Short mmCIF file of C-alpha atoms in Angstrom, two decimals:
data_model
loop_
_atom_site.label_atom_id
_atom_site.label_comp_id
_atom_site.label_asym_id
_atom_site.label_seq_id
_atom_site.Cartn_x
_atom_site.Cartn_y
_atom_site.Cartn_z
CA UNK L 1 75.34 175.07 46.51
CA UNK L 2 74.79 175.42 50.48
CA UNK L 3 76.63 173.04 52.02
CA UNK L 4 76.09 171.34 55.35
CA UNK L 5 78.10 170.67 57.63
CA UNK L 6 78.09 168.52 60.89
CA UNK L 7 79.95 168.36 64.00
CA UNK L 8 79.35 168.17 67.52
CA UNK L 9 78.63 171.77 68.97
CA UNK L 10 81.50 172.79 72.35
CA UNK L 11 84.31 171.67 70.16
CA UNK L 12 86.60 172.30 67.42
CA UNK L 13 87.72 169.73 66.57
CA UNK L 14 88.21 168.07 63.33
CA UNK L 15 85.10 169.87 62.10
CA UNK L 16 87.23 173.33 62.66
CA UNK L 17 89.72 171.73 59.52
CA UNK L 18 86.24 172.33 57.26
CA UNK L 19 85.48 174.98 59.01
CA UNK L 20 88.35 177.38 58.14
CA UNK L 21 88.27 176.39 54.20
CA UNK L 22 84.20 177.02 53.95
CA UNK L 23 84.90 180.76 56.19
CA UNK L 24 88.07 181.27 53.92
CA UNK L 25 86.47 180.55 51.01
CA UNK L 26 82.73 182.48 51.84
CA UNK L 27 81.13 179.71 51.15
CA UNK L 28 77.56 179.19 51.32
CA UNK L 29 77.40 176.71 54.32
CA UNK L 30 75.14 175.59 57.79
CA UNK L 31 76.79 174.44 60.64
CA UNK L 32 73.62 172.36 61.43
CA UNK L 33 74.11 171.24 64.98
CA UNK L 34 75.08 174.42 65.95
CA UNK L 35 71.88 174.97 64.59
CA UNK L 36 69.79 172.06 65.71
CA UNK L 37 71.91 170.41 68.39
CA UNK L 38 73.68 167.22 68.12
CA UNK L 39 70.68 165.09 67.57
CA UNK L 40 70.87 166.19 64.37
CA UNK L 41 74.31 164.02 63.81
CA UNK L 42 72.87 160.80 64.85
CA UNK L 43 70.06 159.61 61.83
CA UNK L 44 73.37 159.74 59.76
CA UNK L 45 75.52 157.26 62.43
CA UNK L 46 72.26 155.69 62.93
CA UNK L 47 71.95 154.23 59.02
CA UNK L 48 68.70 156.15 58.88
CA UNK L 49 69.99 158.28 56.01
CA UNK L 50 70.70 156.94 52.15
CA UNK L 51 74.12 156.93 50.74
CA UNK L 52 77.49 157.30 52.59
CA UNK L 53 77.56 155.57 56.47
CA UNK L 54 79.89 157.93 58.16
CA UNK L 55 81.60 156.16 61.09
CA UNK L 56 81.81 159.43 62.99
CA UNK L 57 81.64 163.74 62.45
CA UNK L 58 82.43 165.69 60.58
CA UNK L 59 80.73 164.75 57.54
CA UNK L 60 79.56 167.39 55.17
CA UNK L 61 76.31 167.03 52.83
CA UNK L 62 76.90 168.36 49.45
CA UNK L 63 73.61 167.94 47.94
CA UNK L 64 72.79 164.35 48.01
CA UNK L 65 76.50 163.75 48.28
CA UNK L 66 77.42 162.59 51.97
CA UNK L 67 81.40 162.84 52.76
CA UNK L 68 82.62 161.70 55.55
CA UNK L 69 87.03 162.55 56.94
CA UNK L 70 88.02 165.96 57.25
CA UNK L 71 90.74 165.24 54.56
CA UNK L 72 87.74 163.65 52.19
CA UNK L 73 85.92 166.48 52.92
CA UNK L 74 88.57 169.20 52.22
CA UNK L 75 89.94 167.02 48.90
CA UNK L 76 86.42 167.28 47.62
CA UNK L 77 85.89 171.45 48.87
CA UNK L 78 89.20 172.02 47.56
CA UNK L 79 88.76 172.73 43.37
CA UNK L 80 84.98 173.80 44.17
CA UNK L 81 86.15 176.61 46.42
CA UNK L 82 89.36 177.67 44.76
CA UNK L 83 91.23 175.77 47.73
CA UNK L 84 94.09 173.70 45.91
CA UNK L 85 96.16 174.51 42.55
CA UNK L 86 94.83 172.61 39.80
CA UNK L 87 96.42 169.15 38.17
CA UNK L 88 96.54 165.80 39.43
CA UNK L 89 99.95 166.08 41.46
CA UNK L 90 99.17 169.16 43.14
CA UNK L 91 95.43 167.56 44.39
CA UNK L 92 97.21 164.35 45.19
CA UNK L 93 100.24 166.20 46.85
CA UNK L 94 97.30 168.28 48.99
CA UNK L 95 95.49 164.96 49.62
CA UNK L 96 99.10 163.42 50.98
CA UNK L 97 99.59 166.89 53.42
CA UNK L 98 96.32 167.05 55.01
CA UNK L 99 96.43 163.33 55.83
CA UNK L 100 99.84 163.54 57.16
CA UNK L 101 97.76 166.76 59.53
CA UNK L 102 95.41 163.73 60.61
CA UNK L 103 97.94 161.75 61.63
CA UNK L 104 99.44 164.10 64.07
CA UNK L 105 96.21 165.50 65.18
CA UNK L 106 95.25 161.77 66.11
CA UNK L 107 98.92 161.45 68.13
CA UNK L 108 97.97 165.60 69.51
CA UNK L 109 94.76 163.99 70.67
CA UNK L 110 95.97 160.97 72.21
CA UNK L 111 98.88 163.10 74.29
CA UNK L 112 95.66 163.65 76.77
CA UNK L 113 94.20 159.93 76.22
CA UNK L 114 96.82 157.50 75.49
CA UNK L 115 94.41 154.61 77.66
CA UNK L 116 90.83 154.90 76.24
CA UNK L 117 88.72 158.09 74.89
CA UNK L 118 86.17 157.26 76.94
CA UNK L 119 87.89 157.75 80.25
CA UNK L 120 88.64 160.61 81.64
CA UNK L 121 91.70 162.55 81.29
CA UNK L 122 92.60 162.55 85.04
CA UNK L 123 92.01 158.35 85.13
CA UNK L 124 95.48 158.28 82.55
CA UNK L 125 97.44 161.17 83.75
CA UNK L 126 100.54 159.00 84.52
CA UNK L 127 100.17 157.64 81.14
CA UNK L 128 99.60 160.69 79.35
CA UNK L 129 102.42 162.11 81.20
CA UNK L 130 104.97 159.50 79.55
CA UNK L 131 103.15 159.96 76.23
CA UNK L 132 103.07 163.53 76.46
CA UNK L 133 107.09 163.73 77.14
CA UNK L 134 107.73 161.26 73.93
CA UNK L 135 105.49 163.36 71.80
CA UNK L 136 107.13 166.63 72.82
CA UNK L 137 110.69 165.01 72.67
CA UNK L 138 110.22 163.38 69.15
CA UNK L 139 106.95 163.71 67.78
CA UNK L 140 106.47 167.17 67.67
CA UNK L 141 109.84 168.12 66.53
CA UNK L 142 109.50 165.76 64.13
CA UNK L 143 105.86 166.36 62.57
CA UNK L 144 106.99 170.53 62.65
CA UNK L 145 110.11 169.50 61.27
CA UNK L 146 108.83 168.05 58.22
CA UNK L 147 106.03 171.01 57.64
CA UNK L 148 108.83 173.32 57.44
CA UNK L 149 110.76 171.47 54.92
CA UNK L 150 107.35 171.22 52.90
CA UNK L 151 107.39 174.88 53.10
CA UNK L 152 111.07 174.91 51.80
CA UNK L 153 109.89 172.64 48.83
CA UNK L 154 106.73 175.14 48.22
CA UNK L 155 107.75 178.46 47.68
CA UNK L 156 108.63 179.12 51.18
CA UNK L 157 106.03 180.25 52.28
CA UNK L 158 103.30 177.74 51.42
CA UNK L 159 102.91 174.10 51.40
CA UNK L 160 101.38 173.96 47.31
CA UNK L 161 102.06 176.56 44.43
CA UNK L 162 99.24 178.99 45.76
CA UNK L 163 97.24 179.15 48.46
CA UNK L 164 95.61 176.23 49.65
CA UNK L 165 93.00 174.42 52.48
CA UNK L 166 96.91 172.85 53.58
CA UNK L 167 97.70 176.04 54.70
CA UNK L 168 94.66 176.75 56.81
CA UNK L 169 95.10 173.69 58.38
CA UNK L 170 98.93 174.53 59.22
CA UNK L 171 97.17 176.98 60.69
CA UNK L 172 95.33 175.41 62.96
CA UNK L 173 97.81 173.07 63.66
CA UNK L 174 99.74 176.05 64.76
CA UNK L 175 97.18 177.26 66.89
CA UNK L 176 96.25 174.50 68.51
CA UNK L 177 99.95 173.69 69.47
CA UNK L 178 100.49 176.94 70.63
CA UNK L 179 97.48 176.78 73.04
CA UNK L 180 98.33 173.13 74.35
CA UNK L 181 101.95 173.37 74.72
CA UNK L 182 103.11 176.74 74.48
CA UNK L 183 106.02 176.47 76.81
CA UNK L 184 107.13 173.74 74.14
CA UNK L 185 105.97 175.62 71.37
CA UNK L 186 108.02 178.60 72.12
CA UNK L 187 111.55 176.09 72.07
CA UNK L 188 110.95 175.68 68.79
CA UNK L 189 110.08 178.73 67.67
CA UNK L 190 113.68 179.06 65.53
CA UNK L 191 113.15 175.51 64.08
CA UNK L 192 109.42 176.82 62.34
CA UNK L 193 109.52 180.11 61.25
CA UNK L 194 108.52 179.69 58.18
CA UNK L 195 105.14 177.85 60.18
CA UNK L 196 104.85 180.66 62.11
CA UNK L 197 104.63 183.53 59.15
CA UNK L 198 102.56 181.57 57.30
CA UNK L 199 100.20 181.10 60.20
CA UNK L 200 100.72 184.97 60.92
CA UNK L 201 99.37 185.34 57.34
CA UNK L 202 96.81 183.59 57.81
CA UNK L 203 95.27 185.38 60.81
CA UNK L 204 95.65 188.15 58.80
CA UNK L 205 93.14 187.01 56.03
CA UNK L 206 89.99 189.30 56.04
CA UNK L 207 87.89 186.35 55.62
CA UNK L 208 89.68 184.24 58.75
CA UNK L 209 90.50 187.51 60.71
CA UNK L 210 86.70 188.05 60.41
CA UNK L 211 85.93 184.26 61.50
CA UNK L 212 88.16 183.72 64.46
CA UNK L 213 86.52 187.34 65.93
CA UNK L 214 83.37 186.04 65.46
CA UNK L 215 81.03 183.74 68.08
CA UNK L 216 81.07 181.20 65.32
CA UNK L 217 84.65 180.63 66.68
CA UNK L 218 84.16 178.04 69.41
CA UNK L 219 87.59 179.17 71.45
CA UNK L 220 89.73 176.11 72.38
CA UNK L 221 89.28 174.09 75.76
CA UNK L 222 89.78 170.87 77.64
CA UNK L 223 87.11 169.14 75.76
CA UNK L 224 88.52 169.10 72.44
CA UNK L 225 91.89 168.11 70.58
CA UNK L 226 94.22 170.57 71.71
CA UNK L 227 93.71 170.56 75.55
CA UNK L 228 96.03 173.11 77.71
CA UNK L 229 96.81 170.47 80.63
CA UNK L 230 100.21 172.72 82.29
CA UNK L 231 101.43 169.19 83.65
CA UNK L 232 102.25 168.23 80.38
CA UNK L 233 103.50 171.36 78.64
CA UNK L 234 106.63 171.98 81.81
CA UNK L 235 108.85 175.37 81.36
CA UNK L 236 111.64 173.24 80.66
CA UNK E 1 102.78 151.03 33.41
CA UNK E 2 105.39 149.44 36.18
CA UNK E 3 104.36 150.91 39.40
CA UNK E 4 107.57 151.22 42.64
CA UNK E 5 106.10 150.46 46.08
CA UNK E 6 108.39 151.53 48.42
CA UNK E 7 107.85 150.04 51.78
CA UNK E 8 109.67 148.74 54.96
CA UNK E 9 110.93 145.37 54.75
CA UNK E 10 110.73 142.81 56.99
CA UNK E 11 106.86 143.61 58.27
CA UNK E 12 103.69 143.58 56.07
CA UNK E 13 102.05 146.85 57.90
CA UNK E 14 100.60 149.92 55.96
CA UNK E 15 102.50 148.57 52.50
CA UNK E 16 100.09 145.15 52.70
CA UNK E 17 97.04 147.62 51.79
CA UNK E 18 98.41 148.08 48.88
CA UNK E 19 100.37 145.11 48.02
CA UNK E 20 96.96 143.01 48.73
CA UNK E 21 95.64 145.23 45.32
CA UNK E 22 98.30 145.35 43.28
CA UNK E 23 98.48 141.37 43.62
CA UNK E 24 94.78 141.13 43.11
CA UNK E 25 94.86 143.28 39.83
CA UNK E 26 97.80 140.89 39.04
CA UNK E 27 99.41 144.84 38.24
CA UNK E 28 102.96 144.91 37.31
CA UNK E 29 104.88 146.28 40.77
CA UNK E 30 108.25 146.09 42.17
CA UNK E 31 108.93 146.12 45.29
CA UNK E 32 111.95 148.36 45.79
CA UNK E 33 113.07 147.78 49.10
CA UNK E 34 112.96 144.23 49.43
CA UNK E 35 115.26 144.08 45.89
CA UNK E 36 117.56 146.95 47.09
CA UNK E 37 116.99 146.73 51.00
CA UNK E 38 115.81 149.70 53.08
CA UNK E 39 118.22 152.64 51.79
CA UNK E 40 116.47 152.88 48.83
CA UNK E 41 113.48 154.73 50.86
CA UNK E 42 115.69 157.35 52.38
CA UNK E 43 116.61 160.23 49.41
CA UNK E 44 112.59 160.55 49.39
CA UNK E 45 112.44 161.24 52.98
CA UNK E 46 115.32 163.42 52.61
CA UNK E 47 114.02 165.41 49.85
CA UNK E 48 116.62 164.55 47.88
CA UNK E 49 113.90 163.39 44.89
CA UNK E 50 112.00 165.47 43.24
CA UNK E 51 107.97 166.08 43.86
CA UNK E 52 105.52 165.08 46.41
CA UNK E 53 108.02 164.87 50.26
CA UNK E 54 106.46 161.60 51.64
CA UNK E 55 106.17 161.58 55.63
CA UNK E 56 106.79 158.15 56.11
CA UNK E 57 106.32 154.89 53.69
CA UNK E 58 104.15 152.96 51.98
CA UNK E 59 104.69 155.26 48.82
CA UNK E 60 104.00 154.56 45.31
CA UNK E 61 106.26 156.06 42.53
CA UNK E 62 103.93 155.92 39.19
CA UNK E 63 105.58 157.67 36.02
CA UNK E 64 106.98 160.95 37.92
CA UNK E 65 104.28 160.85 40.51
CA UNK E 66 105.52 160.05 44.23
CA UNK E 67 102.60 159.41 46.40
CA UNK E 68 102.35 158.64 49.99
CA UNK E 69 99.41 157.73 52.83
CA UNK E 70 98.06 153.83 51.81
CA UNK E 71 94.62 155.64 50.94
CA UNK E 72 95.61 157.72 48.70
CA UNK E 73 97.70 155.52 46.63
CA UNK E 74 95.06 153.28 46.84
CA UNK E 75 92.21 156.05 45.81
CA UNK E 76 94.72 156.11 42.93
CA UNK E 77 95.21 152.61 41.79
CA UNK E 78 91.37 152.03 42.69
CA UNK E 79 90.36 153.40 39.50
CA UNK E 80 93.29 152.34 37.40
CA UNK E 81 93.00 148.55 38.71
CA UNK E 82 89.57 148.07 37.85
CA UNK E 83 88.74 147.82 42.14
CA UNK E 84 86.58 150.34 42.71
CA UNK E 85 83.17 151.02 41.04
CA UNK E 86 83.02 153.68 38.85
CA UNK E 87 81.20 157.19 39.28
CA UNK E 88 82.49 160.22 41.70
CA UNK E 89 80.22 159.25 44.74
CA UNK E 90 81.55 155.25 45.08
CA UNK E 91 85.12 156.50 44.64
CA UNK E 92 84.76 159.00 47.86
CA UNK E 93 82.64 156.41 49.81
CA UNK E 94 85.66 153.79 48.96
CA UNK E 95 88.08 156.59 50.26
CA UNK E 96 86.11 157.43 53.60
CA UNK E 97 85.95 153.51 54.23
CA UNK E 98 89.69 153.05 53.68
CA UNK E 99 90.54 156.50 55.71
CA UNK E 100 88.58 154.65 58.85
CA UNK E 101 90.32 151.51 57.98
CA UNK E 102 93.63 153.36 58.34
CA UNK E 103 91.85 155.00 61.46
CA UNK E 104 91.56 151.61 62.68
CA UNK E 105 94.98 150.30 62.18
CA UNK E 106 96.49 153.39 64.26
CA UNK E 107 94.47 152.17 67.35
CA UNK E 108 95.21 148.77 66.43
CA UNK E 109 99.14 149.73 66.70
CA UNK E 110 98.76 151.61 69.48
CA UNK E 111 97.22 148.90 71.59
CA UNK E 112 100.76 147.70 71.77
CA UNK E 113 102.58 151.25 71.79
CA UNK E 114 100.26 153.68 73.67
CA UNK E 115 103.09 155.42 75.29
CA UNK E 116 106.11 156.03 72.05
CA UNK E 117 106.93 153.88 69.05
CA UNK E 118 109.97 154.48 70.21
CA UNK E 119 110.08 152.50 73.22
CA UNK E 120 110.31 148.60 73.43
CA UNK E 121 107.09 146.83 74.09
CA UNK E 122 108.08 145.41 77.26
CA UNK E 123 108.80 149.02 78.51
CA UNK E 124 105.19 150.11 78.10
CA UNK E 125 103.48 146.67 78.93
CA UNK E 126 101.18 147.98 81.90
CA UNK E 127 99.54 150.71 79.48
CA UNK E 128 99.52 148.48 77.09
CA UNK E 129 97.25 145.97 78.63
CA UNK E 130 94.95 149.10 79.92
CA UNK E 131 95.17 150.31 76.77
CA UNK E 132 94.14 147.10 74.83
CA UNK E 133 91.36 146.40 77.25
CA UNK E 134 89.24 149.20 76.43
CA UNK E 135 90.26 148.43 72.47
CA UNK E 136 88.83 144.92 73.47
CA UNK E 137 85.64 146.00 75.23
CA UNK E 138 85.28 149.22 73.14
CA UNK E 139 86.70 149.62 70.38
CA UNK E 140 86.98 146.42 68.51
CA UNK E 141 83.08 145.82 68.61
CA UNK E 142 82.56 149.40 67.61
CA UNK E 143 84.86 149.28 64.60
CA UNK E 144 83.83 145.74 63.61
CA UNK E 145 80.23 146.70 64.13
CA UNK E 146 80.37 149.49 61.76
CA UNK E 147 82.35 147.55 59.09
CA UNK E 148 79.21 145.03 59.49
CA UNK E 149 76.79 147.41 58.83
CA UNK E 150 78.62 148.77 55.41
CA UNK E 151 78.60 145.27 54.12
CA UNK E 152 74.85 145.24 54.68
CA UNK E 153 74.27 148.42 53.23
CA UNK E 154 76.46 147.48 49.92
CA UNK E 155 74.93 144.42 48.95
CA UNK E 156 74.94 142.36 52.13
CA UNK E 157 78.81 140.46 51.00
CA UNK E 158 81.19 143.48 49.62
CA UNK E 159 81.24 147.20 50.69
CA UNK E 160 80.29 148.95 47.88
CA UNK E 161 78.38 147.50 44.81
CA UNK E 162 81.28 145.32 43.27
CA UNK E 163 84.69 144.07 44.33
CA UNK E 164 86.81 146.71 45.52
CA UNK E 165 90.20 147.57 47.61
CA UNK E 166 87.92 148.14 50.16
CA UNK E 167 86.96 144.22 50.15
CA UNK E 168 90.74 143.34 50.17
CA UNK E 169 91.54 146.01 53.18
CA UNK E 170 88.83 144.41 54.90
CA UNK E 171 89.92 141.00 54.39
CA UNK E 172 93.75 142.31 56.02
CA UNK E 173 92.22 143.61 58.85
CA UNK E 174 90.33 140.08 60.06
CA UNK E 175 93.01 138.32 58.82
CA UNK E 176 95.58 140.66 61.23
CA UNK E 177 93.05 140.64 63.72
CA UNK E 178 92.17 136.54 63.74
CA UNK E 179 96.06 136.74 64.62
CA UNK E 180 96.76 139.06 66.97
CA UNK E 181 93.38 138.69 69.13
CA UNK E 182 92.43 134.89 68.29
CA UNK E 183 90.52 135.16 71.79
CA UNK E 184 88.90 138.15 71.27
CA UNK E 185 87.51 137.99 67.68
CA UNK E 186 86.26 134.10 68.54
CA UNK E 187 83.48 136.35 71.20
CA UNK E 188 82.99 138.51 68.23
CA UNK E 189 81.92 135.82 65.63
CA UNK E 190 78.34 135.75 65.61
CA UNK E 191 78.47 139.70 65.18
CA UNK E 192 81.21 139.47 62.17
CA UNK E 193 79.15 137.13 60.27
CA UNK E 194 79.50 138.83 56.74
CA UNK E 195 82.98 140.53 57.55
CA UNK E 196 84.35 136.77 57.97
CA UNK E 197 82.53 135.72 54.93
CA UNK E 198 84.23 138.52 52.52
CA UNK E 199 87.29 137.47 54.28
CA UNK E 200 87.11 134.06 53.06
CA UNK E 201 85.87 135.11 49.97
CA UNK E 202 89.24 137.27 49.24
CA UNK E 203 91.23 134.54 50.57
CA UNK E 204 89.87 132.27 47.83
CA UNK E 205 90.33 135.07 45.09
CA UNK E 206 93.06 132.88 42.70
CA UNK E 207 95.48 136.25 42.60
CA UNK E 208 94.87 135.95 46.41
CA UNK E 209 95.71 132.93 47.36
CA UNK E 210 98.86 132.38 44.69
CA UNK E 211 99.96 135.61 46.81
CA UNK E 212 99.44 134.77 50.00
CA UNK E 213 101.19 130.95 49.61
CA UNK E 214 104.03 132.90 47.75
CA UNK E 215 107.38 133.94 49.76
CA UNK E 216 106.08 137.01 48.71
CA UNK E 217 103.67 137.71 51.57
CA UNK E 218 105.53 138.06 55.05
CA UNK E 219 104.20 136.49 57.58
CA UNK E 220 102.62 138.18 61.13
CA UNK E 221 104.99 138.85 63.11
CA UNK E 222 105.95 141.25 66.49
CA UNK E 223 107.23 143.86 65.03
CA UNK E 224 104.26 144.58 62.43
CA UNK E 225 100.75 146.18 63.51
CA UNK E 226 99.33 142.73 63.97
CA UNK E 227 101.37 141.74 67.14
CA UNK E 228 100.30 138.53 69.24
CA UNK E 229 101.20 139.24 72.86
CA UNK E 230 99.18 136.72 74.48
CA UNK E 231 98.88 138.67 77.82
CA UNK E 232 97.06 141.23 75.58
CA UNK E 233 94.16 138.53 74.51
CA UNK E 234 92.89 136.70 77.71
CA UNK E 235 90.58 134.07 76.59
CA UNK E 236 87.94 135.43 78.63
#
């Protein structure tokens, strides 16, 4: 099966979640706008297609099948591509995770737009600078704090009994953070170390080693989720 | 099989999504924390219980299963409940709908708390009203739009081909809305034509109704998602 996927080219994003389980797993996949450009997104907003109405990217075709939500997406990659231990509990349990990793990414995003997506970032500074302090004060420690203990409750080292798509996206999670807020990153370095080796591992994979070197890596900027703004990552 | 919700009491929030179908399916459910109070949520955020480590509720406890996020214990019960057609591609086009529902409700909560849950209302009141004016002029119509257009592409009155939790999600979202934005959703009522007509639909539903006049259902109220702050809703 090839798979397509689509997401807006310049970005990350929530397509990157996808992403990293199709590289990881070699899957056969396009990344059609990258391919076609992002006029190739809109029949599918636009109604024009059959099936599934996604309300926004990514969505992945899968044959006929369209699938819209990163975590719909990765629940429905994850037994295909060898992605999630088999058994109810563990899919549900992976399901639960990668949700919980779309909650915070929606509070990461919204640390740079707390007023409206569609203004610009320097039209809510003074808002995003409250948000930004709450989120690094008690979201953050919080959300981290809880991936750790589901580490714990693995086998230490990953969120499920094997390998999973939850532990790419702790991964990226980890990336991401770092890039954003690495000032606040690096205070709680002793609080997720078991984060940090799994996302160590991680890099290390041949298959995601080989990915993140590659131009198929769109490298993070200040268009995307994770946005390196230094007024809201201060040294202390 | 007796299924344990375990949600907040006091406010209807995320738990309603899934009290709404287990009183439609006329399922056999307690409600823990409103027979034992609040404390009987915490060992499962502690991790003192065995299984699935929930974030935050609503979670269900079925047989030895623990799970958390509204859409997936509803992508659970779907099937089980008789409310969602069968077949693999309606049960992942109910879960993408209810994901963007749940998308939905976060910007729908954050209207009133764009800066920090954590904060009072009244501390974050000016970004607050910025915040819910672009949801007004923006976002609502968008979201309302789109949930418009899946009604017409399911078979012009219910999202997918036959009743669903879908339906009853939808039907708690105008109902929430009708009372936190009466001003708002009145403009929107020639473009919500078949969302209000499911809505009155459910409400009529005899499960439905015996629920909702029951002591049961808590009412709106300001510390829920669905918060009437009538300097957030100017009537034009």
């Amino acid at each position: 099966m090839r798979y397509e996927l689509y997401y807006w080219t310049g970005i990350q994003g929530r397509g990157e979640f996808v992403r990293l389980a199709l590289e990881d797993a070699g899957a056969d996949y396009i990344d059609v706008a990258r391919k076609r450009g992002d006029k190739a997104i809109m029949p599918f907003l636009h109604g024009k297609q059959e099936g599934a109405l996604p309300f926004a990217p990514p969505f992945l075709k899968a044959g006929r099948l369209v699938i819209a939500q990163t975590s719909i997406i990765l629940a429905y990659l994850g037994p295909r591509l060898g992605l999630v231990p088999g058994g109810q509990s563990a899919e549900i349990y992976a399901q639960q995770l990668q949700l919980t990793i779309a909650d915070f990414v929606a509070e990461i995003h919204d640390t740079h737009h707390p007023i409206a997506s569609s203004q610009y970032y320097k039209d809510q500074r003074a808002a995003a600078r409250k948000r930004t302090q709450a989120f690094r004060d008690e979201r953050l420690p919080k959300f981290l704090g809880y991936f750790e203990q589901v580490l714990e409750r693995g086998n230490g080292q990953r969120a499920l009994s094997r390998h999973s798509y939850v532990d790419l996206s702790l991964f990226q999670l980890i990336s991401g953070l770092d890039y954003a807020f690495p000032n606040a990153m690096r205070r709680l370095q002793t609080r997720t170390r078991r984060l940090r080796a799994l996302a160590q591992r991680i890099d290390e994979r041949p298959n995601i080693a080989a990915y993140l070197a590659s131009p198929r890596r769109i490298p993070f900027n200040e268009d995307g989720i994770f946005r390196h703004y230094p007024e809201l990552d201060p040294t202390a």
